[in-house]
């Protein structure tokens, strides 16, 4: 009788697990593509002020690039490439915004260390990444060099490297989920040049 009870409990647990799996699979997943309206959001920028997408739409083409972590290898290459191409991008009417799960303080260190002039947003809970359908995991830390010293930076979320280009009409022009860090700014320049010719 006890064995039968245990067997029934196991079947019930397996059934509940299966239902849970179905529920997770049925949850709608955001999959933004060219032509979709960019999701509205407000989040803290690197000066600890609220940054709203709606305040910027219509003024320029907006590049929102998600990256895993401040001061890490690939992310530094990507940010420095955007820094180095900043005049060319600005001349084409492009505003660059970096987004990671780092804190405002981490962003301030990153900007100072590499003389970054564009805005970095602190998506510590991953809500912006989620709105854009970008995969992320909670938490994360990196041992990095700041001013010659090794420090450990902790972040609220580690977000995959994706880049979105948003037109002045607030609609997405391009989504890149396979970003090559040090080539990202060049790809954006190529894309904007093609748009200019249309």
Coordinates of N, CA, C and O in Angstrom, one line a residue:
X1 N 0.8 -1.2 0.0 CA 0.0 0.0 0.0 C 0.9 1.3 0.0 O 0.6 2.2 -0.7
X2 N 2.0 1.2 0.9 CA 2.9 2.4 1.0 C 3.6 2.6 -0.4 O 3.7 3.7 -0.8
X3 N 4.0 1.5 -1.0 CA 4.6 1.6 -2.3 C 3.7 2.2 -3.4 O 4.1 3.0 -4.2
X4 N 2.4 1.8 -3.3 CA 1.4 2.3 -4.2 C 1.3 3.9 -4.0 O 1.2 4.6 -4.9
X5 N 1.2 4.3 -2.7 CA 1.1 5.7 -2.4 C 2.3 6.5 -2.9 O 2.2 7.5 -3.5
X6 N 3.5 5.9 -2.7 CA 4.7 6.6 -3.2 C 4.7 6.7 -4.7 O 5.1 7.7 -5.3
X7 N 4.3 5.6 -5.4 CA 4.2 5.6 -6.8 C 3.2 6.6 -7.3 O 3.5 7.4 -8.3
X8 N 2.1 6.8 -6.6 CA 1.1 7.8 -7.0 C 1.6 9.2 -6.8 O 1.4 10.1 -7.7
X9 N 2.4 9.4 -5.8 CA 3.0 10.7 -5.5 C 4.0 11.0 -6.6 O 4.0 12.2 -7.0
X10 N 4.8 10.0 -7.0 CA 5.8 10.3 -8.0 C 5.1 10.7 -9.3 O 5.5 11.6 -10.0
X11 N 4.0 9.9 -9.7 CA 3.3 10.3 -10.9 C 2.7 11.7 -10.8 O 2.8 12.4 -11.8
X12 N 2.1 12.0 -9.7 CA 1.6 13.4 -9.5 C 2.6 14.4 -9.6 O 2.4 15.4 -10.3
X13 N 3.8 14.2 -9.0 CA 4.9 15.2 -9.2 C 5.3 15.3 -10.6 O 5.6 16.5 -11.1
X14 N 5.4 14.2 -11.3 CA 5.9 14.3 -12.7 C 4.8 15.0 -13.5 O 5.2 15.8 -14.4
X15 N 3.5 14.8 -13.2 CA 2.5 15.5 -13.9 C 2.5 17.0 -13.7 O 2.4 17.8 -14.6
X16 N 2.8 17.4 -12.4 CA 2.9 18.8 -12.1 C 4.1 19.4 -12.8 O 4.0 20.6 -13.3
X17 N 5.2 18.7 -12.8 CA 6.4 19.2 -13.5 C 6.1 19.4 -15.0 O 6.5 20.4 -15.6
X18 N 5.4 18.4 -15.6 CA 5.1 18.5 -17.0 C 4.2 19.8 -17.3 O 4.4 20.5 -18.2
X19 N 3.2 20.0 -16.4 CA 2.4 21.1 -16.5 C 3.1 22.4 -16.4 O 3.0 23.4 -17.2
X20 N 4.1 22.5 -15.4 CA 4.9 23.6 -15.2 C 5.7 23.9 -16.5 O 5.9 25.0 -16.9
X21 N 6.2 22.8 -17.1 CA 7.0 23.0 -18.3 C 6.2 23.5 -19.5 O 6.6 24.4 -20.2
X22 N 4.9 23.1 -19.5 CA 4.0 23.6 -20.6 C 3.8 25.0 -20.4 O 3.8 25.8 -21.3
X23 N 3.5 25.4 -19.1 CA 3.2 26.8 -18.8 C 4.4 27.7 -19.2 O 4.2 28.7 -19.8
X24 N 5.6 27.3 -18.9 CA 6.8 28.1 -19.2 C 6.9 28.2 -20.7 O 7.2 29.3 -21.2
X25 N 6.6 27.1 -21.4 CA 6.8 27.1 -22.9 C 5.7 28.0 -23.5 O 5.9 28.6 -24.6
X26 N 4.5 28.1 -22.9 CA 3.4 28.8 -23.5 C 3.5 30.3 -23.2 O 2.8 31.1 -23.8
X27 N 4.4 30.7 -22.3 CA 4.5 32.2 -22.0 C 5.0 32.9 -23.2 O 5.9 32.5 -23.9
X28 N 4.4 34.0 -23.5 CA 4.8 34.7 -24.7 C 6.2 35.3 -24.6 O 6.5 35.9 -23.5
X29 N 7.1 35.1 -25.6 CA 8.4 35.6 -25.6 C 8.5 36.7 -26.5 O 8.0 36.7 -27.6
X30 N 9.1 37.8 -26.0 CA 9.3 39.0 -26.9 C 10.3 38.7 -28.0 O 11.4 38.2 -27.7
X31 N 9.9 38.9 -29.2 CA 10.8 38.7 -30.4 C 10.7 39.9 -31.3 O 9.8 39.9 -32.2
X32 N 11.4 40.9 -31.0 CA 11.3 42.1 -31.8 C 12.0 42.0 -33.1 O 13.1 41.3 -33.2
X33 N 11.5 42.6 -34.1 CA 12.1 42.5 -35.5 C 11.9 43.9 -36.2 O 11.2 44.7 -35.7
X34 N 12.6 44.0 -37.3 CA 12.5 45.3 -38.0 C 11.1 45.6 -38.3 O 10.3 44.7 -38.7
X35 N 10.7 46.9 -38.1 CA 9.3 47.3 -38.3 C 8.5 47.4 -37.1 O 7.5 48.1 -37.0
X36 N 8.9 46.6 -36.0 CA 8.2 46.7 -34.7 C 8.5 48.0 -34.0 O 9.6 48.6 -34.1
X37 N 7.5 48.4 -33.2 CA 7.7 49.6 -32.4 C 8.7 49.3 -31.2 O 8.5 48.2 -30.6
X38 N 9.7 50.1 -31.0 CA 10.6 49.9 -29.8 C 9.8 50.0 -28.5 O 9.0 51.0 -28.4
X39 N 10.0 49.1 -27.6 CA 9.3 49.2 -26.3 C 9.8 50.5 -25.5 O 10.9 50.8 -25.5
X40 N 8.8 51.1 -24.9 CA 9.1 52.3 -24.1 C 9.7 51.8 -22.7 O 9.3 50.8 -22.2
X41 N 10.6 52.6 -22.2 CA 11.2 52.2 -20.9 C 11.9 53.5 -20.3 O 12.2 54.4 -20.9
X42 N 12.0 53.4 -18.9 CA 12.7 54.4 -18.2 C 13.7 53.6 -17.2 O 13.3 52.7 -16.6
X43 N 14.9 54.1 -17.2 CA 15.9 53.4 -16.4 C 17.0 54.4 -16.0 O 17.1 55.5 -16.6
X44 N 17.8 54.2 -15.0 CA 18.8 55.1 -14.6 C 20.0 55.2 -15.5 O 20.5 54.1 -16.0
X45 N 20.5 56.4 -15.8 CA 21.7 56.5 -16.7 C 22.9 56.6 -15.8 O 22.9 56.5 -14.6
X46 N 24.1 56.8 -16.4 CA 25.3 56.9 -15.7 C 25.5 58.1 -14.8 O 26.5 58.2 -14.1
X47 N 24.6 59.0 -14.9 CA 24.6 60.2 -13.9 C 23.6 60.0 -12.8 O 23.3 60.9 -12.0
X48 N 23.0 58.8 -12.8 CA 21.9 58.4 -11.8 C 20.6 59.2 -12.0 O 19.8 59.4 -11.1
X49 N 20.4 59.6 -13.2 CA 19.1 60.3 -13.6 C 18.3 59.4 -14.4 O 18.8 58.5 -15.1
X50 N 17.0 59.6 -14.4 CA 16.1 58.8 -15.2 C 16.3 59.0 -16.7 O 16.4 60.2 -17.1
X51 N 16.4 58.0 -17.5 CA 16.6 58.1 -18.9 C 15.3 57.5 -19.6 O 15.1 56.3 -19.3
X52 N 14.6 58.2 -20.3 CA 13.4 57.8 -21.0 C 13.6 57.7 -22.5 O 14.0 58.7 -23.1
X53 N 13.3 56.5 -23.1 CA 13.4 56.4 -24.5 C 12.6 57.5 -25.3 O 13.0 58.0 -26.2
X54 N 11.4 57.7 -24.8 CA 10.5 58.7 -25.5 C 11.0 60.1 -25.6 O 10.7 60.8 -26.5
X55 N 12.0 60.4 -24.7 CA 12.6 61.8 -24.8 C 13.6 61.9 -25.9 O 14.0 63.0 -26.3
X56 N 14.0 60.7 -26.5 CA 15.0 60.7 -27.5 C 14.5 60.3 -28.9 O 15.1 60.7 -29.9
X57 N 13.4 59.6 -28.9 CA 12.8 59.2 -30.2 C 12.3 60.5 -31.0 O 11.8 61.4 -30.4
X58 N 12.6 60.5 -32.3 CA 12.3 61.6 -33.1 C 13.4 62.6 -33.3 O 13.4 63.4 -34.3
X59 N 14.4 62.5 -32.4 CA 15.5 63.5 -32.5 C 16.7 62.9 -33.3 O 17.4 63.7 -33.9
X60 N 16.8 61.6 -33.3 CA 18.0 61.0 -34.0 C 17.7 59.5 -34.2 O 16.7 59.0 -33.7
X61 N 18.5 58.9 -35.0 CA 18.5 57.4 -35.0 C 19.2 56.9 -33.7 O 20.2 57.4 -33.3
X62 N 18.5 56.0 -33.0 CA 19.1 55.6 -31.7 C 19.6 54.1 -31.9 O 18.9 53.2 -32.3
X63 N 20.9 54.0 -31.4 CA 21.5 52.6 -31.3 C 21.5 52.3 -29.9 O 22.0 53.0 -29.0
X64 N 20.7 51.2 -29.6 CA 20.8 50.7 -28.2 C 21.5 49.3 -28.3 O 21.0 48.4 -28.9
X65 N 22.7 49.3 -27.6 CA 23.4 48.1 -27.7 C 23.5 47.5 -26.2 O 23.9 48.2 -25.3
X66 N 23.1 46.2 -26.1 CA 23.2 45.5 -24.9 C 24.5 44.8 -24.8 O 25.0 44.2 -25.8
X67 N 25.2 44.8 -23.6 CA 26.5 44.1 -23.5 C 26.6 43.5 -22.1 O 25.9 43.9 -21.2
X68 N 27.4 42.4 -21.9 CA 27.4 41.7 -20.7 C 28.0 42.5 -19.4 O 27.4 42.4 -18.4
X69 N 29.1 43.2 -19.6 CA 29.6 43.8 -18.3 C 30.7 44.8 -18.6 O 31.5 44.7 -19.5
X70 N 30.7 45.9 -17.7 CA 31.6 47.0 -17.8 C 33.1 46.5 -17.6 O 33.3 45.6 -16.8
X71 N 34.0 47.1 -18.4 CA 35.4 46.9 -18.2 C 35.9 45.5 -18.6 O 37.1 45.2 -18.3
X72 N 35.0 44.6 -19.1 CA 35.5 43.3 -19.5 C 36.0 43.4 -21.0 O 35.8 44.4 -21.7
X73 N 36.8 42.4 -21.4 CA 37.5 42.4 -22.7 C 36.7 42.8 -23.9 O 36.9 43.9 -24.5
X74 N 35.7 42.0 -24.3 CA 34.9 42.3 -25.5 C 34.1 43.5 -25.4 O 33.9 44.3 -26.3
X75 N 33.5 43.8 -24.2 CA 32.7 44.9 -23.9 C 33.5 46.2 -24.0 O 33.0 47.2 -24.5
X76 N 34.8 46.2 -23.6 CA 35.6 47.3 -23.7 C 36.0 47.6 -25.2 O 35.9 48.8 -25.6
X77 N 36.2 46.6 -25.9 CA 36.5 46.7 -27.4 C 35.3 47.3 -28.1 O 35.5 48.2 -28.9
X78 N 34.1 46.8 -27.7 CA 32.9 47.3 -28.4 C 32.7 48.8 -28.0 O 32.5 49.7 -28.9
X79 N 32.8 49.2 -26.7 CA 32.6 50.5 -26.3 C 33.6 51.5 -26.9 O 33.3 52.6 -27.3
X80 N 34.9 51.1 -26.9 CA 36.0 51.9 -27.5 C 35.8 52.1 -29.0 O 36.1 53.2 -29.5
X81 N 35.3 51.1 -29.7 CA 35.0 51.3 -31.1 C 33.9 52.3 -31.3 O 34.0 53.2 -32.2
X82 N 32.8 52.3 -30.5 CA 31.8 53.3 -30.6 C 32.4 54.6 -30.3 O 32.0 55.6 -30.9
X83 N 33.2 54.7 -29.3 CA 33.9 56.0 -28.9 C 34.7 56.5 -30.1 O 34.6 57.7 -30.4
X84 N 35.5 55.6 -30.7 CA 36.4 56.1 -31.8 C 35.6 56.5 -33.0 O 36.0 57.4 -33.8
X85 N 34.4 55.9 -33.2 CA 33.5 56.3 -34.4 C 32.5 57.3 -34.0 O 31.6 57.6 -34.8
X86 N 32.6 57.9 -32.8 CA 31.5 58.7 -32.4 C 31.2 59.9 -33.3 O 30.1 60.3 -33.5
X87 N 32.3 60.6 -33.8 CA 32.0 61.7 -34.6 C 31.3 61.3 -35.9 O 30.4 62.0 -36.4
X88 N 31.8 60.2 -36.6 CA 31.2 59.8 -37.8 C 29.7 59.4 -37.5 O 28.8 59.7 -38.4
X89 N 29.4 58.8 -36.4 CA 28.0 58.4 -36.1 C 27.2 59.7 -35.8 O 26.1 59.8 -36.3
X90 N 27.7 60.6 -35.1 CA 27.0 61.8 -34.8 C 26.7 62.6 -36.1 O 25.6 63.2 -36.2
X91 N 27.7 62.6 -37.0 CA 27.5 63.3 -38.3 C 26.4 62.7 -39.1 O 25.7 63.4 -39.9
X92 N 26.1 61.4 -38.8 CA 25.0 60.7 -39.5 C 23.7 60.8 -38.7 O 22.7 60.1 -39.1
X93 N 23.7 61.5 -37.6 CA 22.5 61.7 -36.8 C 22.2 60.5 -35.9 O 21.0 60.2 -35.7
X94 N 23.2 59.8 -35.5 CA 23.1 58.6 -34.6 C 23.4 58.9 -33.2 O 24.5 59.5 -32.9
X95 N 22.5 58.5 -32.3 CA 22.8 58.6 -30.8 C 23.1 57.1 -30.3 O 22.2 56.2 -30.5
X96 N 24.2 56.9 -29.7 CA 24.6 55.6 -29.2 C 24.3 55.5 -27.7 O 24.7 56.4 -26.9
X97 N 23.6 54.4 -27.3 CA 23.3 54.1 -25.9 C 23.7 52.7 -25.5 O 23.3 51.7 -26.2
X98 N 24.6 52.5 -24.5 CA 25.0 51.2 -24.1 C 24.1 50.8 -22.9 O 23.8 51.6 -22.0
X99 N 23.8 49.5 -22.8 CA 22.9 49.0 -21.7 C 23.5 47.7 -21.2 O 23.8 46.8 -21.9
X100 N 23.8 47.7 -19.9 CA 24.2 46.4 -19.2 C 23.5 46.3 -17.8 O 22.9 47.3 -17.4
X101 N 23.7 45.2 -17.2 CA 23.2 45.0 -15.8 C 24.1 45.6 -14.7 O 23.9 45.3 -13.6
X102 N 25.0 46.4 -15.1 CA 25.9 47.1 -14.2 C 25.2 48.2 -13.4 O 24.3 48.8 -13.9
X103 N 25.8 48.6 -12.3 CA 25.3 49.7 -11.5 C 25.7 51.0 -12.1 O 26.6 51.1 -13.0
X104 N 25.1 52.1 -11.7 CA 25.5 53.5 -12.1 C 27.0 53.7 -11.8 O 27.8 54.2 -12.6
X105 N 27.4 53.2 -10.6 CA 28.8 53.4 -10.1 C 29.8 52.7 -11.1 O 30.8 53.2 -11.5
X106 N 29.5 51.4 -11.5 CA 30.3 50.7 -12.4 C 30.4 51.4 -13.7 O 31.5 51.5 -14.3
X107 N 29.3 52.0 -14.2 CA 29.3 52.7 -15.5 C 30.2 53.9 -15.4 O 30.9 54.3 -16.3
X108 N 30.1 54.6 -14.2 CA 31.0 55.8 -14.1 C 32.5 55.4 -14.2 O 33.3 56.1 -14.8
X109 N 32.8 54.3 -13.6 CA 34.2 53.8 -13.6 C 34.6 53.5 -15.1 O 35.7 53.9 -15.5
X110 N 33.7 52.8 -15.8 CA 33.9 52.4 -17.2 C 34.1 53.6 -18.1 O 35.1 53.7 -18.9
X111 N 33.3 54.6 -17.9 CA 33.3 55.8 -18.7 C 34.6 56.6 -18.5 O 35.3 57.1 -19.4
X112 N 35.0 56.7 -17.2 CA 36.2 57.4 -16.8 C 37.5 56.7 -17.3 O 38.4 57.3 -17.9
X113 N 37.5 55.4 -17.2 CA 38.7 54.6 -17.6 C 39.0 54.7 -19.1 O 40.1 54.7 -19.5
X114 N 37.9 54.7 -19.9 CA 38.0 54.6 -21.3 C 37.5 55.9 -22.1 O 37.4 55.8 -23.3
X115 N 37.3 57.0 -21.3 CA 36.9 58.2 -21.9 C 35.7 58.1 -22.8 O 35.7 58.5 -24.0
X116 N 34.7 57.4 -22.3 CA 33.5 57.2 -23.1 C 32.5 58.4 -23.0 O 32.3 58.8 -21.8
X117 N 32.0 58.9 -24.1 CA 31.2 60.1 -24.0 C 29.7 59.8 -24.2 O 28.9 60.7 -24.0
X118 N 29.4 58.6 -24.6 CA 28.0 58.3 -24.8 C 27.4 57.7 -23.5 O 28.1 57.4 -22.6
X119 N 26.0 57.7 -23.5 CA 25.3 57.3 -22.3 C 25.3 55.8 -22.1 O 25.1 55.0 -23.0
X120 N 25.5 55.4 -20.8 CA 25.3 54.0 -20.4 C 24.2 53.9 -19.4 O 24.0 54.7 -18.5
X121 N 23.3 52.9 -19.7 CA 22.1 52.7 -18.8 C 22.3 51.5 -17.9 O 22.9 50.5 -18.3
X122 N 21.8 51.7 -16.7 CA 22.0 50.6 -15.6 C 20.7 49.8 -15.5 O 19.8 50.1 -14.8
X123 N 20.7 48.7 -16.3 CA 19.5 47.7 -16.3 C 19.8 46.6 -15.3 O 19.9 45.4 -15.7
X124 N 19.9 46.9 -14.0 CA 20.3 46.0 -13.0 C 19.3 44.8 -12.8 O 19.8 43.7 -12.4
X125 N 18.1 45.0 -13.1 CA 17.1 43.9 -12.9 C 16.8 43.3 -14.2 O 15.9 42.3 -14.3
X126 N 17.4 43.7 -15.3 CA 17.1 43.1 -16.6 C 15.8 43.5 -17.3 O 15.4 42.9 -18.3
X127 N 15.1 44.5 -16.7 CA 13.8 44.8 -17.3 C 13.8 45.3 -18.7 O 12.9 45.1 -19.5
X128 N 14.9 46.1 -19.0 CA 15.0 46.6 -20.4 C 15.3 45.5 -21.4 O 14.7 45.4 -22.4
X129 N 16.3 44.6 -20.9 CA 16.6 43.5 -21.8 C 15.4 42.6 -22.0 O 15.2 42.2 -23.2
X130 N 14.6 42.4 -21.0 CA 13.4 41.6 -21.1 C 12.4 42.2 -22.1 O 11.8 41.5 -23.0
X131 N 12.3 43.5 -22.0 CA 11.3 44.2 -22.9 C 11.8 44.1 -24.4 O 10.9 44.0 -25.3
X132 N 13.1 44.0 -24.6 CA 13.6 43.9 -26.0 C 13.8 42.4 -26.4 O 14.2 42.2 -27.5
X133 N 13.5 41.5 -25.5 CA 13.7 40.1 -25.8 C 15.1 39.6 -25.8 O 15.4 38.6 -26.4
X134 N 16.0 40.3 -25.1 CA 17.4 39.9 -25.0 C 17.6 39.0 -23.9 O 17.3 39.3 -22.7
X135 N 18.2 37.8 -24.1 CA 18.5 36.9 -23.0 C 19.4 37.4 -22.0 O 20.4 38.2 -22.3
X136 N 19.2 37.1 -20.7 CA 20.1 37.5 -19.6 C 20.0 36.6 -18.5 O 19.0 35.8 -18.4
X137 N 21.0 36.6 -17.6 CA 20.9 35.8 -16.4 C 21.1 36.8 -15.2 O 21.7 37.8 -15.3
X138 N 20.5 36.4 -14.1 CA 20.6 37.3 -12.9 C 22.0 37.2 -12.3 O 22.6 36.1 -12.2
X139 N 22.5 38.4 -11.9 CA 23.8 38.4 -11.2 C 25.0 38.3 -12.2 O 24.8 38.3 -13.4
X140 N 26.2 38.3 -11.6 CA 27.4 38.2 -12.3 C 28.5 39.1 -11.7 O 28.2 40.1 -11.0
X141 N 29.7 38.8 -11.9 CA 30.8 39.6 -11.5 C 32.0 39.4 -12.3 O 32.1 38.3 -13.0
X142 N 32.9 40.4 -12.4 CA 34.1 40.3 -13.2 C 35.3 40.9 -12.4 O 35.1 41.9 -11.7
X143 N 36.4 40.3 -12.5 CA 37.7 40.9 -12.0 C 38.3 41.7 -13.2 O 38.6 41.2 -14.2
X144 N 38.4 43.0 -12.9 CA 38.8 43.9 -14.0 C 39.9 44.8 -13.5 O 40.1 45.0 -12.3
X145 N 40.6 45.5 -14.4 CA 41.6 46.5 -14.0 C 41.0 47.9 -14.1 O 40.4 48.2 -15.1
X146 N 41.2 48.6 -13.0 CA 40.7 50.0 -13.0 C 41.9 50.9 -12.5 O 42.3 50.7 -11.3
X147 N 42.4 51.7 -13.3 CA 43.6 52.6 -12.9 C 44.8 51.7 -12.5 O 45.5 52.1 -11.6
X148 N 44.9 50.6 -13.1 CA 46.1 49.7 -12.8 C 45.8 48.7 -11.7 O 46.6 47.8 -11.4
X149 N 44.7 48.9 -10.9 CA 44.4 48.0 -9.8 C 43.3 47.0 -10.2 O 42.4 47.3 -11.0
X150 N 43.4 45.8 -9.7 CA 42.4 44.8 -10.0 C 41.3 44.9 -9.0 O 41.5 44.9 -7.8
X151 N 40.1 45.0 -9.5 CA 38.9 45.1 -8.7 C 37.8 44.2 -9.2 O 37.9 43.7 -10.3
X152 N 36.9 43.8 -8.3 CA 35.8 42.9 -8.6 C 34.5 43.8 -8.8 O 34.1 44.5 -7.8
X153 N 34.0 43.8 -10.0 CA 32.7 44.5 -10.2 C 31.6 43.5 -10.2 O 31.6 42.5 -10.9
X154 N 30.6 43.8 -9.4 CA 29.3 43.0 -9.4 C 28.3 43.7 -10.1 O 28.2 44.9 -10.1
X155 N 27.4 42.9 -10.8 CA 26.3 43.5 -11.5 C 25.0 42.7 -11.2 O 25.0 41.5 -10.8
X156 N 23.9 43.4 -11.4 CA 22.6 42.8 -11.1 C 22.1 41.7 -12.1 O 21.4 40.8 -11.9
X157 N 22.6 41.9 -13.4 CA 22.3 41.0 -14.5 C 23.4 40.9 -15.5 O 24.1 41.9 -15.7
X158 N 23.5 39.8 -16.1 CA 24.5 39.7 -17.2 C 23.7 39.5 -18.5 O 23.1 38.4 -18.7
X159 N 23.8 40.5 -19.4 CA 22.9 40.5 -20.6 C 23.7 40.1 -21.8 O 24.8 40.5 -21.9
X160 N 23.0 39.3 -22.7 CA 23.7 38.9 -23.9 C 24.0 40.2 -24.8 O 23.3 41.2 -24.7
X161 N 25.0 40.0 -25.7 CA 25.4 41.1 -26.6 C 24.4 41.2 -27.8 O 24.6 40.4 -28.7
X162 N 23.5 42.1 -27.8 CA 22.6 42.4 -28.9 C 22.6 43.8 -29.2 O 22.8 44.7 -28.3
X163 N 22.3 44.2 -30.5 CA 22.2 45.6 -30.9 C 21.0 45.9 -31.6 O 20.6 45.1 -32.5
X164 N 20.3 47.0 -31.3 CA 19.1 47.4 -31.9 C 19.3 48.8 -32.5 O 19.9 49.7 -31.9
X165 N 18.8 49.1 -33.7 CA 18.8 50.4 -34.3 C 17.3 50.8 -34.4 O 16.5 50.1 -35.0
X166 N 17.0 52.0 -33.9 CA 15.7 52.5 -33.8 C 15.6 53.8 -34.7 O 16.4 54.7 -34.5
X167 N 14.7 53.9 -35.6 CA 14.5 55.0 -36.4 C 13.8 56.2 -35.7 O 13.3 56.0 -34.6
X168 N 13.8 57.3 -36.4 CA 13.2 58.5 -35.7 C 11.7 58.3 -35.5 O 11.1 59.0 -34.7
X169 N 11.1 57.4 -36.2 CA 9.6 57.1 -36.0 C 9.4 56.2 -34.8 O 8.2 55.8 -34.5
X170 N 10.5 55.8 -34.1 CA 10.3 54.9 -33.0 C 10.2 53.4 -33.3 O 10.1 52.6 -32.4
X171 N 10.4 53.1 -34.6 CA 10.3 51.7 -35.0 C 11.7 51.2 -35.2 O 12.7 51.9 -35.6
X172 N 11.8 49.9 -35.0 CA 13.1 49.2 -35.1 C 13.5 49.0 -36.5 O 12.7 48.5 -37.4
X173 N 14.7 49.4 -36.9 CA 15.3 49.3 -38.2 C 16.0 48.0 -38.4 O 16.0 47.4 -39.4
X174 N 16.8 47.6 -37.3 CA 17.6 46.5 -37.4 C 17.8 45.8 -36.0 O 17.9 46.6 -35.0
X175 N 17.9 44.5 -36.0 CA 18.2 43.8 -34.8 C 19.4 42.8 -35.1 O 19.4 42.1 -36.1
X176 N 20.4 42.9 -34.3 CA 21.6 42.0 -34.5 C 21.8 41.2 -33.2 O 22.2 41.8 -32.1
X177 N 21.6 39.9 -33.2 CA 21.7 39.1 -32.1 C 23.1 38.3 -32.1 O 23.4 37.5 -31.2
X178 N 23.8 38.6 -33.2 CA 25.1 37.9 -33.3 C 26.2 39.0 -33.5 O 27.0 39.0 -34.5
X179 N 26.3 39.8 -32.5 CA 27.2 41.0 -32.6 C 28.7 40.5 -32.4 O 29.0 39.8 -31.5
X180 N 29.6 41.1 -33.3 CA 31.0 40.9 -33.1 C 31.4 42.2 -32.5 O 31.3 43.3 -33.1
X181 N 31.9 42.1 -31.2 CA 32.1 43.3 -30.4 C 32.8 44.5 -31.0 O 32.3 45.6 -31.1
X182 N 34.0 44.2 -31.6 CA 34.8 45.3 -32.1 C 34.4 45.8 -33.5 O 34.9 46.7 -34.0
X183 N 33.4 45.1 -34.1 CA 32.9 45.5 -35.4 C 31.6 46.1 -35.4 O 31.0 46.6 -36.4
X184 N 30.9 46.2 -34.2 CA 29.6 46.7 -34.1 C 29.4 48.1 -34.6 O 28.5 48.4 -35.4
X185 N 30.3 49.0 -34.2 CA 30.1 50.4 -34.7 C 30.2 50.5 -36.2 O 29.5 51.3 -36.9
X186 N 31.1 49.8 -36.8 CA 31.3 49.8 -38.2 C 30.1 49.3 -39.0 O 29.7 49.8 -40.0
X187 N 29.5 48.2 -38.4 CA 28.2 47.7 -39.0 C 27.1 48.7 -38.9 O 26.3 48.8 -39.9
X188 N 27.1 49.5 -37.8 CA 26.0 50.5 -37.7 C 26.3 51.6 -38.8 O 25.4 52.1 -39.4
X189 N 27.5 52.0 -38.9 CA 27.9 53.0 -39.9 C 27.5 52.6 -41.3 O 26.9 53.3 -42.1
X190 N 27.8 51.3 -41.6 CA 27.4 50.7 -43.0 C 25.9 50.8 -43.1 O 25.4 51.1 -44.2
X191 N 25.1 50.4 -42.1 CA 23.7 50.4 -42.2 C 23.1 51.8 -42.4 O 22.3 52.0 -43.2
X192 N 23.6 52.7 -41.6 CA 23.1 54.1 -41.8 C 23.5 54.7 -43.1 O 22.7 55.4 -43.7
X193 N 24.6 54.4 -43.7 CA 25.0 54.8 -45.0 C 24.0 54.3 -46.1 O 23.6 55.0 -47.0
X194 N 23.6 53.0 -45.9 CA 22.6 52.4 -46.8 C 21.3 53.1 -46.7 O 20.6 53.3 -47.7
X195 N 20.9 53.5 -45.5 CA 19.6 54.2 -45.2 C 19.7 55.5 -45.9 O 18.7 56.0 -46.5
X196 N 20.8 56.2 -45.9 CA 21.0 57.5 -46.5 C 20.8 57.4 -48.0 O 20.3 58.4 -48.6
X197 N 21.1 56.3 -48.6 CA 21.0 56.2 -50.1 C 19.6 55.8 -50.5 O 19.3 55.8 -51.7
X198 N 18.7 55.4 -49.6 CA 17.4 55.0 -50.0 C 16.5 56.2 -50.3 O 16.7 57.3 -49.8

